[in-house]
Short mmCIF file of C-alpha atoms in Angstrom, two decimals:
data_model
loop_
_atom_site.label_atom_id
_atom_site.label_comp_id
_atom_site.label_asym_id
_atom_site.label_seq_id
_atom_site.Cartn_x
_atom_site.Cartn_y
_atom_site.Cartn_z
CA MET A 1350 67.44 30.63 -3.31
CA PRO A 1351 64.73 29.03 -5.51
CA ASP A 1352 61.90 31.26 -6.71
CA TYR A 1353 58.21 30.39 -6.86
CA ASN A 1354 58.29 28.70 -10.27
CA VAL A 1355 61.32 26.58 -9.42
CA LEU A 1356 59.61 25.47 -6.20
CA LEU A 1357 56.42 24.73 -8.11
CA ASN A 1358 58.31 22.44 -10.45
CA GLN A 1359 60.00 20.68 -7.54
CA ILE A 1360 56.68 20.15 -5.78
CA SER A 1361 55.13 18.80 -8.99
CA GLU A 1362 57.93 16.25 -9.31
CA ILE A 1363 57.57 15.14 -5.70
CA LEU A 1364 53.79 14.87 -6.00
CA ALA A 1365 53.83 13.04 -9.35
CA PRO A 1366 53.37 9.57 -7.75
CA PHE A 1367 50.18 10.78 -6.06
CA VAL A 1368 48.52 12.14 -9.21
CA LYS A 1369 45.75 9.77 -10.21
CA LYS A 1370 45.10 8.67 -13.78
CA GLY A 1371 43.26 11.29 -15.81
CA MET A 1372 44.05 14.04 -13.30
CA THR A 1373 46.22 17.06 -14.05
CA LEU A 1374 48.20 18.62 -11.25
CA THR A 1375 47.75 22.39 -11.14
CA GLU A 1376 48.52 25.16 -8.67
CA ASP A 1377 44.92 24.84 -7.47
CA SER A 1378 45.10 21.09 -6.81
CA GLU A 1379 44.22 20.34 -3.21
CA LEU A 1380 46.68 18.07 -1.40
CA VAL A 1381 44.18 16.24 0.79
CA ALA A 1382 40.80 16.74 -0.91
CA GLU A 1383 41.97 15.99 -4.48
CA LEU A 1384 45.21 14.04 -4.23
CA GLY A 1385 43.87 12.12 -1.24
CA LEU A 1386 47.04 12.37 0.85
CA THR A 1387 46.67 10.86 4.31
CA SER A 1388 48.10 12.67 7.34
CA LEU A 1389 51.05 10.26 7.29
CA GLN A 1390 51.67 10.94 3.59
CA VAL A 1391 51.53 14.68 4.22
CA MET A 1392 54.26 14.28 6.84
CA GLU A 1393 56.34 12.14 4.46
CA LEU A 1394 55.90 14.81 1.80
CA VAL A 1395 57.08 17.46 4.26
CA GLU A 1396 60.17 15.39 5.15
CA HIS A 1397 60.94 14.90 1.46
CA ILE A 1398 60.72 18.63 0.76
CA GLU A 1399 62.81 19.42 3.87
CA ASP A 1400 65.58 17.13 2.59
CA GLU A 1401 65.42 18.48 -0.96
CA LEU A 1402 65.61 22.12 0.10
CA ASP A 1403 67.64 21.70 3.33
CA ILE A 1404 65.01 23.51 5.37
CA SER A 1405 62.86 22.80 8.42
CA PHE A 1406 59.15 23.14 7.80
CA PRO A 1407 57.23 24.23 10.94
CA LEU A 1408 54.15 22.12 11.64
CA ASN A 1409 52.28 25.25 12.72
CA ILE A 1410 51.81 26.37 9.13
CA LEU A 1411 50.41 23.07 7.84
CA PRO A 1412 46.76 23.95 8.59
CA ASP A 1413 47.07 26.96 6.25
CA ILE A 1414 48.18 24.85 3.31
CA ARG A 1415 45.45 23.37 1.15
CA THR A 1416 46.71 23.68 -2.40
CA VAL A 1417 49.94 23.24 -4.33
CA ARG A 1418 50.06 27.04 -4.64
CA ASP A 1419 49.79 27.50 -0.85
CA LEU A 1420 52.70 25.10 -0.42
CA ALA A 1421 54.89 26.79 -3.03
CA LEU A 1422 54.23 30.24 -1.57
CA ARG A 1423 55.10 29.08 1.93
CA LEU A 1424 58.27 27.39 0.76
CA GLU A 1425 59.24 30.56 -1.08
CA LYS A 1426 58.94 32.47 2.19
CA ILE A 1427 60.94 29.89 4.13
CA THR A 1428 63.74 29.63 1.56
CA ASN A 1429 63.92 33.42 1.02
CA PRO A 1430 63.63 34.82 4.55
CA MET B 1463 27.93 19.99 5.86
CA SER B 1464 27.14 18.93 9.39
CA LEU B 1465 29.17 19.68 12.48
CA PHE B 1466 29.66 15.94 12.78
CA ASP B 1467 30.85 15.11 9.23
CA LYS B 1468 34.46 15.06 10.39
CA PHE B 1469 33.68 12.10 12.63
CA GLN B 1470 32.56 9.92 9.70
CA PRO B 1471 35.88 7.98 9.50
CA ILE B 1472 35.40 7.04 13.17
CA ALA B 1473 31.85 5.91 12.45
CA GLU B 1474 33.10 3.68 9.62
CA VAL B 1475 35.67 1.95 11.86
CA ARG B 1476 33.02 1.44 14.55
CA GLU B 1477 30.62 -0.09 12.04
CA GLU B 1478 33.34 -2.45 10.84
CA LEU B 1479 34.09 -3.54 14.43
CA ASP B 1480 30.37 -3.93 15.21
CA ARG B 1481 29.95 -6.13 12.12
CA LEU B 1482 32.80 -8.32 13.33
CA GLY B 1483 31.38 -8.35 16.86
CA VAL B 1484 34.62 -7.27 18.54
CA THR B 1485 35.17 -4.49 21.05
CA PRO B 1486 38.87 -3.61 21.14
CA PHE B 1487 38.15 0.02 22.00
CA GLY B 1488 35.19 -0.59 24.24
CA ALA B 1489 36.42 -3.57 26.21
CA VAL B 1490 34.99 -3.44 29.72
CA THR B 1491 36.98 -4.80 32.64
CA GLU B 1492 34.14 -6.33 34.62
CA ARG B 1493 36.18 -7.72 37.47
CA LEU B 1494 39.83 -7.68 38.49
CA LEU B 1495 41.13 -10.91 39.99
CA SER B 1496 44.65 -9.60 40.56
CA ALA B 1497 47.14 -7.20 39.00
CA THR B 1498 47.51 -9.60 36.08
CA GLU B 1499 44.12 -11.32 35.70
CA GLY B 1500 40.57 -10.17 35.20
CA ILE B 1501 37.24 -10.65 33.48
CA VAL B 1502 37.17 -8.43 30.39
CA SER B 1503 34.09 -8.28 28.19
CA GLY B 1504 33.01 -11.69 29.47
CA HIS B 1505 36.41 -13.38 29.01
CA ARG B 1506 38.68 -14.49 31.82
CA VAL B 1507 42.03 -13.15 30.65
CA ILE B 1508 45.64 -12.53 31.56
CA LEU B 1509 46.04 -8.76 31.51
CA ALA B 1510 48.86 -8.09 29.06
CA GLY B 1511 47.88 -4.59 28.03
CA THR B 1512 47.65 -2.50 31.18
CA ASN B 1513 50.99 -0.60 31.63
CA ASN B 1514 50.99 -1.96 35.20
CA TYR B 1515 54.73 -2.47 34.83
CA LEU B 1516 55.63 -3.19 38.44
CA GLY B 1517 52.26 -4.73 39.30
CA LEU B 1518 51.66 -2.34 42.19
CA THR B 1519 47.93 -1.71 41.69
CA PHE B 1520 47.11 -4.37 44.28
CA ASP B 1521 50.16 -3.97 46.49
CA PRO B 1522 48.77 -4.31 50.05
CA GLU B 1523 50.74 -1.33 51.37
CA CYS B 1524 49.59 0.92 48.50
CA VAL B 1525 45.97 -0.17 48.93
CA GLU B 1526 46.06 0.37 52.69
CA ALA B 1527 47.61 3.82 52.31
CA ALA B 1528 44.88 4.80 49.81
CA ARG B 1529 42.16 3.44 52.11
CA THR B 1530 43.48 5.33 55.12
CA ALA B 1531 43.85 8.58 53.19
CA ALA B 1532 40.29 8.37 51.86
CA ALA B 1533 39.00 7.75 55.38
CA THR B 1534 40.96 10.59 56.99
CA GLU B 1535 41.21 13.22 54.23
CA GLY B 1536 38.13 12.49 52.14
CA THR B 1537 37.50 11.27 48.63
CA GLY B 1538 38.62 14.41 46.80
CA THR B 1539 40.22 17.82 47.31
CA THR B 1540 37.51 19.64 45.33
CA GLY B 1541 39.91 22.33 44.22
CA SER B 1542 43.03 23.50 42.44
CA ARG B 1543 46.50 23.35 43.92
CA LEU B 1544 46.60 27.16 43.87
CA ALA B 1545 43.32 27.43 45.75
CA ASN B 1546 42.24 24.89 48.36
CA GLY B 1547 43.74 21.78 46.74
CA THR B 1548 47.22 21.63 48.24
CA TYR B 1549 47.28 19.22 51.17
CA ALA B 1550 50.37 18.36 53.19
CA ALA B 1551 50.61 15.07 51.28
CA HIS B 1552 50.81 16.83 47.88
CA ALA B 1553 53.73 18.90 49.11
CA ALA B 1554 55.32 15.81 50.69
CA LEU B 1555 55.06 13.86 47.42
CA GLU B 1556 56.73 16.74 45.57
CA ARG B 1557 59.61 16.71 48.08
CA GLU B 1558 59.89 12.92 47.76
CA LEU B 1559 59.90 13.04 43.96
CA ALA B 1560 62.61 15.70 43.97
CA GLU B 1561 64.66 13.57 46.35
CA PHE B 1562 64.05 10.39 44.32
CA PHE B 1563 65.36 12.08 41.16
CA GLY B 1564 68.08 14.04 42.95
CA CYS B 1565 66.50 17.26 41.68
CA ARG B 1566 65.88 20.65 43.18
CA SER B 1567 62.11 20.66 42.83
CA ALA B 1568 59.04 18.86 41.53
CA ILE B 1569 55.50 19.66 40.43
CA VAL B 1570 52.69 17.12 40.77
CA PHE B 1571 49.95 17.15 38.12
CA SER B 1572 46.54 15.49 38.17
CA THR B 1573 47.29 13.21 35.19
CA GLY B 1574 50.27 12.26 33.08
CA TYR B 1575 48.62 13.91 30.07
CA LEU B 1576 48.41 17.18 31.98
CA ALA B 1577 52.07 16.93 33.00
CA THR B 1578 53.44 16.57 29.46
CA MET B 1579 50.85 18.82 27.86
CA GLY B 1580 51.21 21.42 30.61
CA MET B 1581 55.00 21.55 30.53
CA SER B 1582 55.36 21.62 26.75
CA SER B 1583 52.67 24.28 26.39
CA THR B 1584 54.17 26.52 29.08
CA LEU B 1585 57.95 26.25 28.70
CA ALA B 1586 57.99 27.44 25.09
CA ALA B 1587 56.18 30.47 23.71
CA PRO B 1588 55.88 32.38 20.42
CA GLY B 1589 59.41 33.19 19.23
CA ASP B 1590 60.83 29.97 20.69
CA VAL B 1591 61.37 26.77 18.70
CA ILE B 1592 60.41 23.25 19.79
CA LEU B 1593 62.17 20.31 18.14
CA LEU B 1594 60.22 17.17 18.92
CA ASP B 1595 60.65 13.53 18.00
CA ALA B 1596 58.13 12.60 15.31
CA ASP B 1597 56.76 9.68 17.38
CA SER B 1598 56.05 11.80 20.46
CA HIS B 1599 52.90 11.14 22.46
CA ALA B 1600 49.71 13.05 21.61
CA SER B 1601 49.93 14.98 24.90
CA ILE B 1602 53.28 16.42 23.77
CA TYR B 1603 51.94 17.38 20.36
CA ASP B 1604 48.89 19.00 21.97
CA GLY B 1605 51.01 20.98 24.40
CA CYS B 1606 53.45 22.10 21.72
CA ARG B 1607 50.58 23.38 19.55
CA LEU B 1608 49.13 25.29 22.51
CA SER B 1609 52.49 26.91 23.24
CA GLY B 1610 52.46 29.02 20.08
CA ALA B 1611 56.15 28.20 19.56
CA GLU B 1612 57.48 27.23 16.15
CA LEU B 1613 57.10 23.47 16.03
CA VAL B 1614 59.51 21.29 14.03
CA ARG B 1615 59.58 17.48 14.00
CA PHE B 1616 62.71 15.44 13.59
CA ARG B 1617 62.72 11.84 12.39
CA HIS B 1618 62.04 9.34 15.14
CA ASN B 1619 65.17 8.48 17.18
CA ASP B 1620 67.37 10.06 14.49
CA ALA B 1621 70.04 12.21 16.17
CA ALA B 1622 71.57 13.09 12.78
CA ASP B 1623 68.24 14.54 11.62
CA LEU B 1624 67.94 16.46 14.90
CA GLU B 1625 71.40 17.91 14.32
CA LYS B 1626 70.43 19.06 10.80
CA ARG B 1627 67.53 20.99 12.29
CA LEU B 1628 69.65 22.48 15.07
CA ARG B 1629 72.21 23.56 12.47
CA ARG B 1630 69.52 25.28 10.39
CA LEU B 1631 68.49 27.27 13.46
CA ARG B 1632 72.00 28.55 14.12
CA GLY B 1633 72.17 32.32 14.04
CA ARG B 1634 68.43 32.73 14.65
CA GLY B 1635 69.00 33.46 18.33
CA ALA B 1636 65.82 31.61 19.29
CA ASN B 1637 65.47 29.50 22.43
CA VAL B 1638 65.28 25.85 21.37
CA LEU B 1639 63.54 23.17 23.43
CA ILE B 1640 64.15 19.53 22.43
CA ILE B 1641 61.43 17.09 23.53
CA VAL B 1642 61.90 13.31 23.47
CA GLU B 1643 60.70 10.25 25.36
CA GLY B 1644 62.85 7.68 27.18
CA ILE B 1645 61.07 4.54 25.98
CA TYR B 1646 58.43 5.08 23.28
CA SER B 1647 54.99 3.82 24.18
CA MET B 1648 54.02 2.03 20.98
CA LEU B 1649 57.08 -0.04 20.00
CA GLY B 1650 59.03 0.08 23.26
CA ASP B 1651 62.14 1.42 21.54
CA ARG B 1652 64.65 3.63 23.37
CA ALA B 1653 65.74 7.16 22.50
CA PRO B 1654 69.45 7.66 21.66
CA LEU B 1655 69.70 9.96 24.67
CA ALA B 1656 73.51 10.16 24.85
CA ALA B 1657 73.69 11.53 21.30
CA ILE B 1658 70.72 13.86 21.88
CA ALA B 1659 72.26 15.20 25.10
CA ALA B 1660 75.55 15.85 23.29
CA LEU B 1661 73.70 17.86 20.62
CA LYS B 1662 71.79 19.74 23.30
CA ARG B 1663 75.10 20.78 24.84
CA GLU B 1664 76.75 21.65 21.52
CA TYR B 1665 73.88 23.83 20.31
CA GLY B 1666 72.91 25.33 23.66
CA ALA B 1667 69.35 23.99 23.60
CA TYR B 1668 67.09 22.89 26.46
CA LEU B 1669 66.09 19.24 26.86
CA LEU B 1670 62.86 17.74 28.21
CA VAL B 1671 62.54 13.94 28.51
CA ASP B 1672 59.24 12.14 29.07
CA GLU B 1673 59.91 9.05 31.20
CA ALA B 1674 56.30 7.81 31.26
CA HIS B 1675 57.29 4.33 30.06
CA SER B 1676 60.74 4.17 31.63
CA MET B 1677 60.54 5.60 35.16
CA GLY B 1678 60.64 2.73 37.66
CA MET B 1679 61.95 0.41 34.97
CA LEU B 1680 65.45 1.62 34.12
CA GLY B 1681 68.46 2.95 35.99
CA GLU B 1682 70.17 1.82 39.17
CA ARG B 1683 67.70 3.77 41.31
CA GLY B 1684 64.75 3.30 38.95
CA ARG B 1685 64.78 6.92 37.82
CA GLY B 1686 64.50 5.93 34.17
CA MET B 1687 66.26 6.17 30.85
CA VAL B 1688 68.05 9.43 31.73
CA GLU B 1689 69.70 7.75 34.71
CA GLU B 1690 70.40 4.59 32.69
CA THR B 1691 72.18 6.69 30.03
CA GLY B 1692 74.13 8.74 32.59
CA ILE B 1693 73.02 12.14 31.27
CA GLU B 1694 71.17 13.49 34.31
CA SER B 1695 73.16 16.73 34.38
CA ASP B 1696 72.21 17.45 30.74
CA VAL B 1697 68.45 17.14 31.15
CA ASP B 1698 66.57 20.30 32.09
CA PHE B 1699 63.18 18.71 32.73
CA ILE B 1700 61.97 15.17 33.31
CA VAL B 1701 58.23 14.54 33.10
CA GLY B 1702 56.44 11.33 33.93
CA THR B 1703 53.30 9.66 35.10
CA PHE B 1704 52.00 7.85 38.17
CA SER B 1705 49.65 5.74 36.06
CA LYS B 1706 52.15 3.14 34.91
CA SER B 1707 54.94 1.89 37.19
CA LEU B 1708 53.42 3.63 40.23
CA GLY B 1709 49.97 2.12 39.70
CA SER B 1710 47.78 5.16 40.34
CA THR B 1711 46.97 8.30 38.32
CA GLY B 1712 48.75 11.63 38.05
CA GLY B 1713 51.92 13.06 36.61
CA PHE B 1714 54.99 15.08 37.54
CA CYS B 1715 57.83 17.25 36.38
CA VAL B 1716 61.19 17.42 38.15
CA SER B 1717 64.07 19.75 37.42
CA GLN B 1718 67.36 21.03 38.73
CA ARG B 1719 66.37 24.48 37.57
CA PRO B 1720 65.10 26.87 40.25
CA GLU B 1721 62.81 28.40 37.61
CA LEU B 1722 60.54 25.34 37.81
CA GLU B 1723 58.87 27.03 40.78
CA LEU B 1724 57.97 29.95 38.48
CA VAL B 1725 56.71 27.61 35.76
CA ARG B 1726 54.31 26.16 38.35
CA PHE B 1727 52.47 29.48 38.56
CA ALA B 1728 52.21 29.83 34.78
CA THR B 1729 51.04 26.32 33.89
CA ARG B 1730 47.33 26.38 33.17
CA ALA B 1731 47.11 22.56 33.16
CA TYR B 1732 48.23 22.73 36.81
CA ILE B 1733 46.29 25.80 37.89
CA PHE B 1734 42.88 25.23 36.37
CA THR B 1735 42.11 21.68 37.42
CA ALA B 1736 41.44 19.90 40.70
CA SER B 1737 44.45 18.41 42.47
CA PRO B 1738 44.80 14.62 42.80
CA SER B 1739 42.63 12.90 45.43
CA PRO B 1740 44.24 12.08 48.79
CA SER B 1741 43.99 8.33 48.16
CA VAL B 1742 45.88 8.70 44.88
CA ILE B 1743 48.64 10.73 46.48
CA ALA B 1744 48.91 8.29 49.39
CA SER B 1745 49.29 5.17 47.23
CA THR B 1746 51.71 6.98 44.90
CA ARG B 1747 53.98 7.92 47.82
CA VAL B 1748 54.14 4.29 48.94
CA ALA B 1749 54.72 3.09 45.35
CA LEU B 1750 57.60 5.54 44.93
CA ARG B 1751 59.18 4.14 48.08
CA ILE B 1752 58.73 0.60 46.73
CA VAL B 1753 60.47 1.55 43.46
CA ARG B 1754 63.36 2.85 45.53
CA ASP B 1755 63.54 -0.06 47.98
CA ARG B 1756 62.71 -3.07 45.82
CA PRO B 1757 65.00 -3.15 42.76
CA GLU B 1758 64.20 -6.83 42.38
CA LEU B 1759 60.86 -5.80 40.85
CA ARG B 1760 62.76 -4.22 37.95
CA GLN B 1761 64.74 -7.42 37.46
CA GLN B 1762 61.55 -9.49 37.42
CA LEU B 1763 59.98 -7.06 34.93
CA TRP B 1764 62.96 -7.28 32.56
CA ASP B 1765 63.16 -11.06 32.84
CA ASN B 1766 59.48 -11.24 31.82
CA ALA B 1767 59.93 -8.63 29.07
CA GLN B 1768 62.91 -10.47 27.60
CA ARG B 1769 61.05 -13.80 27.67
CA LEU B 1770 58.02 -12.39 25.85
CA TYR B 1771 60.10 -10.39 23.36
CA ASP B 1772 62.36 -13.34 22.51
CA GLY B 1773 59.39 -15.70 22.29
CA LEU B 1774 57.38 -13.53 19.90
CA LYS B 1775 60.45 -12.82 17.80
CA ALA B 1776 61.18 -16.55 17.57
CA GLN B 1777 57.59 -17.10 16.40
CA GLY B 1778 58.24 -14.71 13.52
CA PHE B 1779 56.30 -11.69 14.77
CA ARG B 1780 57.68 -8.31 13.79
CA VAL B 1781 58.47 -6.77 17.19
CA GLY B 1782 60.25 -3.52 18.04
CA PRO B 1783 64.02 -3.07 17.82
CA ASP B 1784 64.66 -3.42 21.57
CA ALA B 1785 63.46 -5.85 24.22
CA SER B 1786 61.37 -3.71 26.51
CA PRO B 1787 58.36 -3.90 28.84
CA VAL B 1788 56.36 -2.74 25.79
CA VAL B 1789 56.33 -5.60 23.30
CA ALA B 1790 54.38 -4.79 20.15
CA ALA B 1791 53.85 -6.97 17.11
CA THR B 1792 53.21 -5.14 13.84
CA VAL B 1793 50.35 -6.43 11.68
CA ASP B 1794 49.94 -4.70 8.31
CA ASP B 1795 46.35 -5.69 7.55
CA ARG B 1796 43.70 -4.06 9.73
CA ALA B 1797 41.15 -6.87 9.46
CA GLN B 1798 43.89 -9.35 10.33
CA ALA B 1799 44.92 -7.33 13.38
CA ILE B 1800 41.30 -7.13 14.58
CA GLY B 1801 40.93 -10.89 14.05
CA PHE B 1802 44.12 -11.62 15.97
CA TRP B 1803 43.02 -9.39 18.87
CA ASN B 1804 39.70 -11.23 19.00
CA GLN B 1805 41.37 -14.65 18.93
CA LEU B 1806 43.72 -13.63 21.75
CA MET B 1807 40.70 -12.61 23.85
CA HIS B 1808 39.08 -15.98 23.22
CA ARG B 1809 42.32 -17.67 24.22
CA GLY B 1810 42.43 -15.75 27.50
CA VAL B 1811 44.88 -12.95 26.73
CA TYR B 1812 44.03 -9.25 26.73
CA VAL B 1813 46.40 -7.01 24.74
CA ASN B 1814 45.99 -3.54 23.22
CA LEU B 1815 44.93 -3.26 19.61
CA VAL B 1816 46.40 -0.03 18.25
CA MET B 1817 45.34 1.31 14.88
CA PRO B 1818 46.45 4.32 12.81
CA PRO B 1819 46.65 7.24 13.48
CA ALA B 1820 47.75 6.14 16.98
CA THR B 1821 50.52 4.00 15.45
CA PRO B 1822 53.77 5.40 14.00
CA THR B 1823 53.03 3.92 10.54
CA ASN B 1824 50.02 2.78 8.51
CA SER B 1825 50.18 -0.63 10.19
CA CYS B 1826 48.35 -1.89 13.28
CA LEU B 1827 49.94 -3.10 16.50
CA LEU B 1828 49.09 -5.88 18.92
CA ARG B 1829 50.72 -4.23 21.90
CA CYS B 1830 51.59 -6.05 25.12
CA SER B 1831 52.83 -4.38 28.25
CA VAL B 1832 54.63 -6.73 30.57
CA SER B 1833 54.40 -6.63 34.37
CA ALA B 1834 56.78 -7.69 37.11
CA ALA B 1835 53.69 -9.38 38.58
CA HIS B 1836 53.30 -11.75 35.62
CA THR B 1837 54.48 -15.25 36.41
CA THR B 1838 56.67 -17.18 34.00
CA GLU B 1839 53.68 -19.44 33.37
CA GLN B 1840 51.54 -16.44 32.41
CA ILE B 1841 54.18 -15.20 29.97
CA ASP B 1842 54.26 -18.68 28.45
CA THR B 1843 50.46 -18.72 28.22
CA ILE B 1844 50.59 -15.39 26.35
CA LEU B 1845 53.21 -16.83 24.00
CA GLY B 1846 51.06 -19.92 23.51
CA ALA B 1847 48.07 -17.79 22.54
CA TYR B 1848 50.14 -15.93 19.95
CA ALA B 1849 51.54 -19.20 18.59
CA ALA B 1850 48.00 -20.51 18.11
CA LEU B 1851 46.79 -17.50 16.11
CA LYS B 1852 45.13 -18.52 12.88
CA LEU B 1853 44.73 -16.46 9.76
CA SER B 1854 40.95 -16.94 10.01
CA ASP B 1855 38.54 -16.85 12.96
CA ASP B 1856 36.65 -19.91 11.68
CA ASP B 1857 38.29 -22.44 13.98
CA LEU B 1858 37.80 -20.49 17.21
#
């Protein structure tokens, strides 16, 4: 099962198209506030990650995820139950 | 930071609409001339956005039943079903609904929203898993969130994606509740219920189907998409509304499961609200009988739906995948969609303008709902108004 750093790299690749010019994606980057993802894009991102990792991502935990780090930590928990 | 900052996006849309002088979300129906015509925001229009699928809102028998009930039982029950709000007619309607669907029992709710929200919030609980179609109605999402169950979406109408998620849950030992709709309210497309029912059986899940936009419209007896698909024995719960084909307000759940009677006493959306008014129950009972006894209404509805769907498709509009009483044209540009809605009003046709996030994508919808009460001439007038749409409002 992928560890935190592997997941972080995967997330960075998936998010690359959303990173604006002059911006650097870090673990502290905020998905909505900084990257400007709409609610629809967040759901598309979730579907993409679900397919990549062959997991189901419960909607209940979305409100707790603000940053790239939050997302990687949650995915680590889901993929390493 | 103000308490109201989160409403700023709404304020911006309202300002844009005010600047354009259009009122798609504040349209006032000033007078109703019939089930299919009215005066809306100063325009005499054909009503093509009302969900009045069978046109029963002005049915003389329904109106008379409502009038009599108001005169003899009063204007409201002033209480919950578990307190003083159960009248003989509420219990009778529940018996009649159960009989109509061939089910063991039924619960009547005060609105359709409360029926879907109440059932989805009560059936599942923490430790359970809900798998819901991504395009489910807001009332289903709200109920699922309230339930505390683990909530997982599957791609809209994608049985293969649902199976992936069921497979991932294997071995967990959790109860799984699948929630789908019969016909989806925005694009009028149908759920692949046969495939979903097969998965439900294979994985030992429970299945709830919302027939809000299909009850009274599909199936030999008008029961809906579940009957049409022939999977009645696979469905644990059917929920629906009185506010569309039955022309009143309220909602219901029917089930073969004896446990539904226990769910009744645990459903807060049923317990902590006033029961439907006597007039509403009375007209709904008559409307249910009409659905049963007058299948020709369904034929008329589908003839109209097919005519509008084919006509808009032939004009080049991007409509949903299936001909259905919901006929929605997708318009990518928001300003264009608002302009089209406004032009349709000026040409005597009222439709629903639907904008994100109420739409399944980032696009807008000009959504028509067809009625059995529309005449062929009215359908052609609607088509004529669409055909005359211009890219700019200048030549109105």
